[in-house]
Coordinates of C-alpha atoms in Angstrom, one line a residue:
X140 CA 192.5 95.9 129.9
X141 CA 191.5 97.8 126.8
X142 CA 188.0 95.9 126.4
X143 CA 187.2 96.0 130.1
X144 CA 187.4 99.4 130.4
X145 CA 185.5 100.1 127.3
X146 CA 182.7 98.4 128.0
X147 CA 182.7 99.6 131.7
X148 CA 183.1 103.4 130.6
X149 CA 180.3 102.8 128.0
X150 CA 178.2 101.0 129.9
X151 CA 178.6 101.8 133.3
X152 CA 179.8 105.0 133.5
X153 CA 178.3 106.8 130.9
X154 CA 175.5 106.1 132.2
X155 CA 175.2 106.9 135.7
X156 CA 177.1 110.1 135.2
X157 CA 174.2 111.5 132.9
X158 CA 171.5 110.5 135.2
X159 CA 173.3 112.7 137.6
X160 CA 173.9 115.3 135.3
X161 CA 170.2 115.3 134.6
X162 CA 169.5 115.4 138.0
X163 CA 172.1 118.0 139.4
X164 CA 171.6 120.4 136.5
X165 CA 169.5 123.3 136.7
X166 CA 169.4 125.3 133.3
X167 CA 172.7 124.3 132.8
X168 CA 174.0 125.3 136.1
X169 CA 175.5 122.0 138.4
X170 CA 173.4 123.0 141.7
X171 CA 176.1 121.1 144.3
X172 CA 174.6 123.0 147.1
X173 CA 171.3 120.8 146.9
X174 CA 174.1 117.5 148.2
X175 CA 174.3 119.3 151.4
X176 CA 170.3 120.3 151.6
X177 CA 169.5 116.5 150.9
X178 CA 172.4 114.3 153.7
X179 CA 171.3 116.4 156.4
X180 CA 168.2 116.1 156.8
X181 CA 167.1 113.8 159.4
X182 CA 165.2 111.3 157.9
X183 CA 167.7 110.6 155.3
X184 CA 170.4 110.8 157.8
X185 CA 168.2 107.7 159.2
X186 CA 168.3 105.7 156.1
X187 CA 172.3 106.0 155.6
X188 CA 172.7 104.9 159.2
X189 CA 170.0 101.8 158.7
X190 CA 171.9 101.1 155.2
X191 CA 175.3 100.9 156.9
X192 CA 174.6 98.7 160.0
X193 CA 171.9 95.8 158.2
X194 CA 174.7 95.4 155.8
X195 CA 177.3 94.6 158.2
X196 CA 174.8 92.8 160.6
X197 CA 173.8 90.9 157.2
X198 CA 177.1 90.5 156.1
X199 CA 178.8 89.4 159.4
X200 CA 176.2 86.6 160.1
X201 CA 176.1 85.1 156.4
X202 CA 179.5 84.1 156.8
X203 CA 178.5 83.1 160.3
X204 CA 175.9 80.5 158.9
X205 CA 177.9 79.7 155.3
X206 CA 181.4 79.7 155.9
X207 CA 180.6 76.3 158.0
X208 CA 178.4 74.7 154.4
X209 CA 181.8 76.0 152.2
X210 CA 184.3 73.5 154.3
X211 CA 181.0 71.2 153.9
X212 CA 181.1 71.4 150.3
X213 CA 184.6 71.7 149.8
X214 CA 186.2 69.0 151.9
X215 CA 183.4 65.8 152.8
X216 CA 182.3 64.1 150.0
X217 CA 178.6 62.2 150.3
X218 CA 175.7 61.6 148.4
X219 CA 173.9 64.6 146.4
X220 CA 176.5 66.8 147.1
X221 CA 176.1 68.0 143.7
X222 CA 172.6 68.4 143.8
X223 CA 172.5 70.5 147.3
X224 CA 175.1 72.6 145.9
X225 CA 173.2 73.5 143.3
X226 CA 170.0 74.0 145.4
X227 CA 171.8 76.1 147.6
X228 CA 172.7 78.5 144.6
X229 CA 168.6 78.9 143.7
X230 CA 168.0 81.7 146.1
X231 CA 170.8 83.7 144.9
X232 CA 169.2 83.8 141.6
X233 CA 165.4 84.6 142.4
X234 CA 164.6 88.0 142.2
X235 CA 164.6 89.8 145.0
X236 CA 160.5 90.6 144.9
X237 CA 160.0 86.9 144.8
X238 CA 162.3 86.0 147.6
X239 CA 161.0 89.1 149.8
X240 CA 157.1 87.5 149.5
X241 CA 158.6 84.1 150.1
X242 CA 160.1 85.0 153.5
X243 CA 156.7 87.2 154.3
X244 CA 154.9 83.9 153.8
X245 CA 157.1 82.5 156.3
X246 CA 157.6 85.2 159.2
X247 CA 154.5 87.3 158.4
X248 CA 150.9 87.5 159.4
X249 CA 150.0 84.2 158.8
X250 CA 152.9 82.9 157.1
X251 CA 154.4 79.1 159.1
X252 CA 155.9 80.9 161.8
X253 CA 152.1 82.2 162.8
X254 CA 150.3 79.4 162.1
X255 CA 152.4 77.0 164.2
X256 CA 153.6 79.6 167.2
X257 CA 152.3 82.8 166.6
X258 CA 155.6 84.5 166.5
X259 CA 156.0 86.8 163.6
X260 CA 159.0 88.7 162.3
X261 CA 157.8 91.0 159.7
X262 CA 157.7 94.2 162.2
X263 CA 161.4 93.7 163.7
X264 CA 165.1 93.8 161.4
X265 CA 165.4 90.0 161.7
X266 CA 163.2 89.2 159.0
X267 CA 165.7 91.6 157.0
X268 CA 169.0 90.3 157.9
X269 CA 167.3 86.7 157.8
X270 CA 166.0 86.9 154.1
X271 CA 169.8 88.6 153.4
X272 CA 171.2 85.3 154.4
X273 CA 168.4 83.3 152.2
X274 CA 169.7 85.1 149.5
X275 CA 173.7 85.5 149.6
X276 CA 174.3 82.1 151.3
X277 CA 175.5 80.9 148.0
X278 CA 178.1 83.6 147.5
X279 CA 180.1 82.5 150.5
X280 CA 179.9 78.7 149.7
X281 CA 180.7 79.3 146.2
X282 CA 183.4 82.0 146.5
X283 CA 185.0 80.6 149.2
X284 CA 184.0 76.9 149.0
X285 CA 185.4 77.1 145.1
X286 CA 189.4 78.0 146.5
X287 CA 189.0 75.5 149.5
X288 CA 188.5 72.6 147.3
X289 CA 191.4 73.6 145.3
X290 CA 194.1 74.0 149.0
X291 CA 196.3 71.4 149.2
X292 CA 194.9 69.8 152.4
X293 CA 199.0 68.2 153.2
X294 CA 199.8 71.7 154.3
X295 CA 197.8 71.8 156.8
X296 CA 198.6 68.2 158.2
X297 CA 202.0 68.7 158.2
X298 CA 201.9 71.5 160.9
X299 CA 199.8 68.6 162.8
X300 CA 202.4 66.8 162.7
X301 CA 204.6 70.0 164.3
X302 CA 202.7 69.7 166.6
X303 CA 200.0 72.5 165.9
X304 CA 196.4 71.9 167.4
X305 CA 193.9 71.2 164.4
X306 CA 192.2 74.6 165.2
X307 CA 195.8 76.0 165.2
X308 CA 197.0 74.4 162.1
X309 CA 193.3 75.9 160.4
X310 CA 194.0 79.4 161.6
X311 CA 197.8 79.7 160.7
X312 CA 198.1 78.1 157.4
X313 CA 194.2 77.4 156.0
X314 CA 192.5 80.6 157.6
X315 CA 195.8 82.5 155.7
X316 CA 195.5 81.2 152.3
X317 CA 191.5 81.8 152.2
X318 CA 191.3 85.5 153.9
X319 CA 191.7 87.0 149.7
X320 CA 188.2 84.4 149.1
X321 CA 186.6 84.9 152.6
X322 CA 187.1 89.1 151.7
X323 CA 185.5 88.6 148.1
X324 CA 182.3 87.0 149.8
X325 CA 182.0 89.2 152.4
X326 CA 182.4 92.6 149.7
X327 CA 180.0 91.0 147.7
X328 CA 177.5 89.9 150.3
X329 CA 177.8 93.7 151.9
X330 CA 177.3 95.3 148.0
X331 CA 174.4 93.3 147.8
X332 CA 173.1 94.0 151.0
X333 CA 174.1 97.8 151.3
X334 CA 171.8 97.7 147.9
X335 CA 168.6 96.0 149.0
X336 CA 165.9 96.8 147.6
X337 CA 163.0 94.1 146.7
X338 CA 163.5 92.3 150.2
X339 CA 163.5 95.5 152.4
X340 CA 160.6 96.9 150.1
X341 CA 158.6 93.9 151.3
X342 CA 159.7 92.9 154.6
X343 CA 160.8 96.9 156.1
X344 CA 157.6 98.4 155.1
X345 CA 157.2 102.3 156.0
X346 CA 159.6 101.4 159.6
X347 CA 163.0 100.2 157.5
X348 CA 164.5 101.7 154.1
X349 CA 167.8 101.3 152.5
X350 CA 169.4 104.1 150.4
X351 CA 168.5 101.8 147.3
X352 CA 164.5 102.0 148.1
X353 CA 164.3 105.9 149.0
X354 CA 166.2 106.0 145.6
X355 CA 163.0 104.1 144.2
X356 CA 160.9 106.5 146.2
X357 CA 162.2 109.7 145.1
X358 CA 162.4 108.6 141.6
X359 CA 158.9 107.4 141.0
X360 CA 156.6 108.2 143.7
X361 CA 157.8 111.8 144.4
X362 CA 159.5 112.6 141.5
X363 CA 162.2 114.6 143.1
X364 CA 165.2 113.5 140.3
X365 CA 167.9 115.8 142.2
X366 CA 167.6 114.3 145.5
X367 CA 167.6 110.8 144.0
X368 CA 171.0 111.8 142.5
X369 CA 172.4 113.1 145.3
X370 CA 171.7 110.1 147.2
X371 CA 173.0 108.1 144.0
X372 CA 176.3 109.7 144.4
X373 CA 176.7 109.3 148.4
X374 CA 176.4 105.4 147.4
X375 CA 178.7 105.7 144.8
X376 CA 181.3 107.9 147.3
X377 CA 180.6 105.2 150.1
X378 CA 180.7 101.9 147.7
X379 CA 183.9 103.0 146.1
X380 CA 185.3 103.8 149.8
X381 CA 184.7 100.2 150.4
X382 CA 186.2 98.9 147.5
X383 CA 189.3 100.8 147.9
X384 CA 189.9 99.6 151.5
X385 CA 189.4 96.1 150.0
X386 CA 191.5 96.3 147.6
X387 CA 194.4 97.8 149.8
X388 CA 194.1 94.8 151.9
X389 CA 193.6 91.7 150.5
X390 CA 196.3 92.5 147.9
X391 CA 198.6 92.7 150.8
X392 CA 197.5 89.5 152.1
X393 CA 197.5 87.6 148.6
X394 CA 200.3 85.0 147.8
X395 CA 200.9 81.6 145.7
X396 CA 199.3 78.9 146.7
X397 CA 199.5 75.3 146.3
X398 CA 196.7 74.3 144.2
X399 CA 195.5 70.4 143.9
X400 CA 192.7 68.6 141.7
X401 CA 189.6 69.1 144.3
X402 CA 188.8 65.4 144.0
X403 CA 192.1 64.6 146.3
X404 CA 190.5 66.6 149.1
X405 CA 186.9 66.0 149.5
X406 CA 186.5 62.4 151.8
X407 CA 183.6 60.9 153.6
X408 CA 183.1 62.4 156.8
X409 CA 185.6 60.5 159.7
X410 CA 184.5 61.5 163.4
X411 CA 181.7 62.8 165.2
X412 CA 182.9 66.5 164.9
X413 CA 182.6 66.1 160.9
X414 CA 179.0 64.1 161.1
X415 CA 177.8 66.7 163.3
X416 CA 178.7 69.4 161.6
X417 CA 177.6 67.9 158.0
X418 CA 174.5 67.2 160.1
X419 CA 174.0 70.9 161.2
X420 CA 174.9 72.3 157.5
X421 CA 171.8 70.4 156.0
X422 CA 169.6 71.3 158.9
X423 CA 170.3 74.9 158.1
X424 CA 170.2 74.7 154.6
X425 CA 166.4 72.8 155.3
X426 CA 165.3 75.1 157.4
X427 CA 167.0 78.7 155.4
X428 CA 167.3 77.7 152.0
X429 CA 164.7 74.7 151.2
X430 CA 161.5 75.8 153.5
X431 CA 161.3 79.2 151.5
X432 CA 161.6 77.5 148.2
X433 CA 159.0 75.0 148.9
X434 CA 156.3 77.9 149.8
X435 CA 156.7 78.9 146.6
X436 CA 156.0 75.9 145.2
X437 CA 152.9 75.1 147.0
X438 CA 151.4 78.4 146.4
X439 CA 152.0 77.4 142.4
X440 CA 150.0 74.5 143.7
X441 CA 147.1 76.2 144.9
X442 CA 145.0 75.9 142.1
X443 CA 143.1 72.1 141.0
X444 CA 144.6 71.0 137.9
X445 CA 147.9 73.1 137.2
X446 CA 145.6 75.7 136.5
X447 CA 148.2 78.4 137.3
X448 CA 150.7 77.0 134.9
X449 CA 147.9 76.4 132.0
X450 CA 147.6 79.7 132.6
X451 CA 150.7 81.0 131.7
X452 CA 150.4 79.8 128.1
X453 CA 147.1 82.5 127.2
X454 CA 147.7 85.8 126.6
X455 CA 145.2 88.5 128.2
X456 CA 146.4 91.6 126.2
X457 CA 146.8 93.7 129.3
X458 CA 150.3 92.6 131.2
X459 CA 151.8 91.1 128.4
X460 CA 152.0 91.1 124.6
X461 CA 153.1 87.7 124.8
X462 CA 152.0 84.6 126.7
X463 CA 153.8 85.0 130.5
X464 CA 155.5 81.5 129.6
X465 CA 157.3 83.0 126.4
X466 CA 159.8 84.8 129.6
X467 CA 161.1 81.6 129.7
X468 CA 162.6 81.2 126.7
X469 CA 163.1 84.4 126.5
X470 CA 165.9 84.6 130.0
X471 CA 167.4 82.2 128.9
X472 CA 167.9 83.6 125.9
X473 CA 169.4 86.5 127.1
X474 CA 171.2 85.0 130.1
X475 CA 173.7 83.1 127.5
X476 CA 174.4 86.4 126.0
X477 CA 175.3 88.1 128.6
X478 CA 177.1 85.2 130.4
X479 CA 179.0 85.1 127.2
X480 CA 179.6 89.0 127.5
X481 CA 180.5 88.5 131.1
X482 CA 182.7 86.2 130.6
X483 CA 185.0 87.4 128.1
X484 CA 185.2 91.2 130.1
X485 CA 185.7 89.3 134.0
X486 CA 188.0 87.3 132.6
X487 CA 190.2 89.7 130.7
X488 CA 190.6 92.0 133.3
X489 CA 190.9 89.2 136.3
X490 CA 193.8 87.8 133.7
X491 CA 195.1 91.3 133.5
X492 CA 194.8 92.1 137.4
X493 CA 196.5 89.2 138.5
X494 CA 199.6 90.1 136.3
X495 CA 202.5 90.3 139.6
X496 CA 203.8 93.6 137.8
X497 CA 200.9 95.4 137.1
X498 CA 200.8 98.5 138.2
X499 CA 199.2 100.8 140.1
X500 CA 196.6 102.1 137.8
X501 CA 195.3 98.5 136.8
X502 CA 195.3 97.3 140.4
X503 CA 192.7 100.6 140.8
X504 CA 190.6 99.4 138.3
X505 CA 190.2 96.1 140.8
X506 CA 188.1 97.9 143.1
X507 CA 186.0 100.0 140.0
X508 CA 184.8 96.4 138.6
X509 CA 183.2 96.4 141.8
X510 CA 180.8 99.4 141.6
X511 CA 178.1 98.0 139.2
X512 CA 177.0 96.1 142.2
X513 CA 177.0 99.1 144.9
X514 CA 175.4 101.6 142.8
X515 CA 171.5 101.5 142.6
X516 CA 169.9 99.3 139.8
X517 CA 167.5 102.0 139.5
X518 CA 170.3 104.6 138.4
X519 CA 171.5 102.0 135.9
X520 CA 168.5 101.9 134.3
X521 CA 167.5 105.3 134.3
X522 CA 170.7 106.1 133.2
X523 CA 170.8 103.3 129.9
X524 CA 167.5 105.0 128.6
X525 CA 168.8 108.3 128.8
X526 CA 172.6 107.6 127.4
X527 CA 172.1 104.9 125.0
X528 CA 169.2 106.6 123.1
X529 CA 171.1 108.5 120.1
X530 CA 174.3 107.9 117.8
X531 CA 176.3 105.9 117.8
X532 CA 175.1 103.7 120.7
X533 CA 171.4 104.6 120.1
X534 CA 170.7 100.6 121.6
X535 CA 166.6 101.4 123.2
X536 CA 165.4 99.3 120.4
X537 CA 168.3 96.5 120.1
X538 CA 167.8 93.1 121.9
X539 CA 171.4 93.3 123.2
X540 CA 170.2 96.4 125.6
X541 CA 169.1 93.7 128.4
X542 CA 172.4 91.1 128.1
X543 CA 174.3 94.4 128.8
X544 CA 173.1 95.6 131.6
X545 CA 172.9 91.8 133.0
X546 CA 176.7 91.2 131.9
X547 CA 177.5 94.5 133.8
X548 CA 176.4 92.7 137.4
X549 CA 177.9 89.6 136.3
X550 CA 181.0 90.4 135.0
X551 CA 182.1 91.9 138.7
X552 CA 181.2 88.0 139.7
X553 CA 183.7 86.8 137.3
X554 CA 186.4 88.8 138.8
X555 CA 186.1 88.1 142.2
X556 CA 185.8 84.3 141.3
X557 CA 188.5 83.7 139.0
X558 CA 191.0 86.7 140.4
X559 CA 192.6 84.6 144.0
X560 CA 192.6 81.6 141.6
X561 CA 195.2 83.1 139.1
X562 CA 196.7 84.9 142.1
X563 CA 197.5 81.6 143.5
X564 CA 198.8 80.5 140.2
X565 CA 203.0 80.1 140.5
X566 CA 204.8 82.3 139.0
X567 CA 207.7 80.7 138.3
X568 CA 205.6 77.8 136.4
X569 CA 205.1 80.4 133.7
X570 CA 208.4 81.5 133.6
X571 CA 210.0 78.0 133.1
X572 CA 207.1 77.4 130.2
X573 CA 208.4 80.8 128.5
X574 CA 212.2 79.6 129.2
X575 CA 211.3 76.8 127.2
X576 CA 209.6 78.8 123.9
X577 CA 205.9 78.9 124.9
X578 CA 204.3 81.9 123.2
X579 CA 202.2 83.9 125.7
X580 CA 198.9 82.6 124.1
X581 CA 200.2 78.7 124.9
X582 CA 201.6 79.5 128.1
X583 CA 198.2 80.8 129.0
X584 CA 196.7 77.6 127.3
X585 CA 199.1 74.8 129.1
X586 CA 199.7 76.9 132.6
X587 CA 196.9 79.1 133.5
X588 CA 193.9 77.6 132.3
X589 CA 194.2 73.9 133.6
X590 CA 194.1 75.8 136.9
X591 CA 191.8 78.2 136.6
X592 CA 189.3 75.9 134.5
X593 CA 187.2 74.4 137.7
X594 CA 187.1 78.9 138.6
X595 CA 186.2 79.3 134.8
X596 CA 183.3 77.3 135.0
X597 CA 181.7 78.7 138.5
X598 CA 182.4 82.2 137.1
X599 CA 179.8 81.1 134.2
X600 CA 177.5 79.8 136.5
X601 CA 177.4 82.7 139.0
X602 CA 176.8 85.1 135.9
X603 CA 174.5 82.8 134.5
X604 CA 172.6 82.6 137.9
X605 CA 172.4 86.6 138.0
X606 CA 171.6 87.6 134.4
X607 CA 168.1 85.6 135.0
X608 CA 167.4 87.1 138.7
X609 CA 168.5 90.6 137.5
X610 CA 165.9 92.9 137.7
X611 CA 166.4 96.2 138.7
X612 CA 167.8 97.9 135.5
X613 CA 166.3 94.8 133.3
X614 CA 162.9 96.5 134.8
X615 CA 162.9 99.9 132.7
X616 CA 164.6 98.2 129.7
X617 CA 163.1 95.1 128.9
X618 CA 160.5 95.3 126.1
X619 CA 157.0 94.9 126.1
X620 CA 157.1 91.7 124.1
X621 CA 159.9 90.3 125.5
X622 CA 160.0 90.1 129.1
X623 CA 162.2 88.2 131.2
X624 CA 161.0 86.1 134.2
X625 CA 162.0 88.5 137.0
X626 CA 160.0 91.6 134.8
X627 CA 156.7 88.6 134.7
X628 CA 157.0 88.0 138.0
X629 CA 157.2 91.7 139.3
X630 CA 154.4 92.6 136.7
X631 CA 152.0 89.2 138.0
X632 CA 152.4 90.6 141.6
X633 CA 151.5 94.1 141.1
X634 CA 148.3 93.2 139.5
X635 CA 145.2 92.5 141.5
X636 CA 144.0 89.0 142.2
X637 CA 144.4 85.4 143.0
X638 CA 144.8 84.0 139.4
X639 CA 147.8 86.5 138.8
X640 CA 149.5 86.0 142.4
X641 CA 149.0 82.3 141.7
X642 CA 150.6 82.8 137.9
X643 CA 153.5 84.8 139.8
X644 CA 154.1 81.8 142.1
X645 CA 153.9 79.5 138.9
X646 CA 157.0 81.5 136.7
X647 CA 159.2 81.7 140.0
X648 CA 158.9 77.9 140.1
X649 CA 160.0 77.5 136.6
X650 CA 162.7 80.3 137.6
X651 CA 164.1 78.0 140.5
X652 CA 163.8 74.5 138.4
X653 CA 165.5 75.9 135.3
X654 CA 168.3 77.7 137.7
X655 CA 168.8 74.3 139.4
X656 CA 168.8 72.5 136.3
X657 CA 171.2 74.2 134.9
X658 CA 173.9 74.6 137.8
X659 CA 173.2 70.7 138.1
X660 CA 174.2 70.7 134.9
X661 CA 177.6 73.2 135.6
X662 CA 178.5 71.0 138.2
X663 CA 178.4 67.9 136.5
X664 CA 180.8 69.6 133.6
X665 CA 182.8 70.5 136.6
X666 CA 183.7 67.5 138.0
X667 CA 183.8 65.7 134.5
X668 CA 186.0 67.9 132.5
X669 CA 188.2 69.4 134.7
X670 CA 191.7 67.5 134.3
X671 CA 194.3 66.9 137.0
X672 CA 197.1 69.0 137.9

């Protein structure tokens, strides 16, 4: 635990809490009175009630729409499964700017839904929780898609044979052994969505705000740093609530699982219920997922010739020091940094938190991994230029600045991923390895990591996927010279003009076919490397 709690004090904590000291602190004195001033006012009481209810509305029907794609994925086995699955990750990854002007194009004035039936969504909260589910779909299937694949499917068809229904064989033994999965999803899809900020920027306009864009608001259109902290510290209060709660009750529910090699489970569809349902999985991963993307992509389009991508190989001076194309190279860059990062820190403390006799402060520290993705990306930013400016962490001018703050939203991923996986790992199989002289190193080597190799992989994936969408801390620390792709993109669309919207277009393309190449590429070294057991 020592490393993760480091680098989450130093880089997480540190952080916010001077960002709220700067805000809160008046000539030295802490000025608490101003948190009750700022929560009762009415309009802000407004925006913690709209916060609250989209996120579980958003929540409540991503799981609705995905859980359905995660038995997809995880149990029928049929052609370019591995290339859906990996389509189905590129919205997760976009930033949230990008994805926001993708759904406008679809549900607002004269976006497809206009053109073909004059209905439009952009004025009501269904554009809102719609675009939510664009963008977290892939958390479900992944999360718990990932732990389905790996339940011994025999389980459940011996209580058939006891004479259990097939939905009551699902909820008794299957529902059971996924609840710890299913509640990882749903915290992470409610973080993300109690945070929005790029989508309901676009699609909510002056009617809908989230505590995360009056955060923006007070910080750099008003100015007014106290309340912005104040309302920083309500979602820290109401995040950490959350993840307490959470972690209270899927611990309780958490116990050993059989575990198989995910290849003895997936089968071609058998039946009209499975065919139908595969059938109504890639109708609504068209129709959700796919039609968005493809917007994008025509918009690149636009201009004769390519001319938005030649484009983005001249530098105008103004924007950019660079050439917008030298993002690229440079997200990449910095996303296998902080996946590395990431990586090592999730899986530390997942290896540490899954220990059966740990106790009661490291099972706390479950729910405090969580935070970086409940607390406002703004306040992380803020908070790295104002902590991390002077020895012996003065970082403003290192490289490693940006894979930080990206490993410190991905490492949370790792956790949630990897953590039911070594849950579910038998005890006693560790024991009988130690019995028989293993060192603790080779029992992790022989035992654990066989297991959790398939969760390994998708935790490096997921990471990888959000170090290049990140953008709301990368935002205020990324240099001048080297931007990442989210920063182009966010820069392009603020600018004036068809030649930079189209540009804009053109690097979120490159975004989503370098995302899917790669987790084409994760799930190939998935199902090629991973052994039996």
């Amino acid at each position: 635990m020592a490393l993760p709690v480091a680098f989450f004090a130093l880089f997480f904590a540190w952080p916010v809490a001077a960002i709220v000291a700067r805000g809160l602190k008046v000539d030295g004195a802490w000025q608490l009175g101003r948190i009750a001033d700022v929560v009762t006012q009415p309009d802000i009481r407004h925006v913690l009630w709209f916060t609250t209810w989209q996120a579980l509305a958003s929540t409540g029907l991503t799981l609705l729409l995905a859980l359905p794609a995660a038995y997809v994925f995880a149990r029928l086995d049929f052609p370019g499964r591995q290339v859906l699955r990996a389509v189905v990750t590129v919205p997760f990854v976009l930033p949230t700017v990008v994805a926001g002007s993708a759904f406008l194009a679809l549900v607002g004035h004269g976006g497809l839904l206009d053109d073909l039936w004059g209905v439009r969504l952009d004025t009501t909260v269904w554009a809102i929780l719609l675009a939510h589910v664009f963008f977290n779909y892939a958390v479900v299937v992944r999360t718990v898609g990932g732990l389905w694949s790996q339940l011994d499917p025999r389980q459940e068809e011996a209580a058939r044979m006891l004479g259990a229904s097939a939905l009551g064989a699902w909820r008794k033994v299957t529902l059971p052994a996924l609840a710890p999965a299913v509640a990882a999803a749903a915290l992470m899809v409610f973080l993300f969505t109690f945070t929005s900020f790029g989508i309901v920027q676009i699609l909510g306009g002056p009617t809908f705000s989230t505590l995360e864009v009056e955060i923006y608001r007070q910080t750099s259109e008003v100015f007014d740093l106290s309340t912005a902290a104040v309302l920083t510290l309500v979602q820290f209060v109401a995040v950490g609530a959350i993840l307490a709660v959470h972690a209270w009750t899927v611990r309780r529910r958490e116990t050993a699982l059989r575990l198989v090699d995910p290849k003895r489970t997936a089968r071609r569809p058998r039946g009209a219920g499975q065919w139908a349902l595969l059938a109504g999985v890639l109708v609504t991963i068209a129709l959700l997922l796919v039609l968005p993307l493809a917007v994008l992509v025509r918009r690149s389009l636009d201009a004769p010739g390519l001319g938005y991508y030649r484009a983005l190989t001249n530098s105008d001076g103004g924007t950019f020091l660079v050439a917008p194309v030298h993002a690229v190279w440079t997200s990449l860059q910095y996303a296998v940094a902080a996946t590395a990062i990431a990586v090592g820190v999730g899986g530390l403390a997942a290896a540490a938190l899954a220990r059966r006799d740990a106790g009661r402060l490291v099972r706390g520290f479950d729910a405090l991994l969580m935070l970086p993705l409940g607390v406002s990306a703004v306040t992380v930013g803020f908070g790295f230029l104002i902590a991390l400016d002077k020895p012996p962490l003065d970082l403003r001018q290192s490289w490693i600045l940006v894979p930080l703050a990206q490993a410190l939203v991905g490492a949370p991923f790792v956790v949630r991923t990897m953590l039911p996986v070594l849950r579910a790992v038998d005890v006693r199989l560790r024991e009988a390895a130690a019995v028989l002289g293993a060192s603790p190193w080779r029992v992790w080597r022989e035992v654990d990591l066989p297991m959790v190799r398939r969760a390994l992989l998708v935790a490096a994936g997921f990471a990888f996927a959000v170090s290049l969408g990140e953008f709301g801390a990368t935002v205020f620390i990324a240099r001048p010279d080297n931007p990442t792709l989210p920063v182009a993109v966010a820069r392009l669309l603020s600018r004036p003009g068809d030649l930079n919207y189209g540009q804009a277009m053109a690097l979120s393309t490159i975004l989503m076919v370098v995302c899917a190449a790669a987790l084409l590429l994760l799930e190939r070294l998935r199902t090629d490397r991973t052994g039996e057991f």
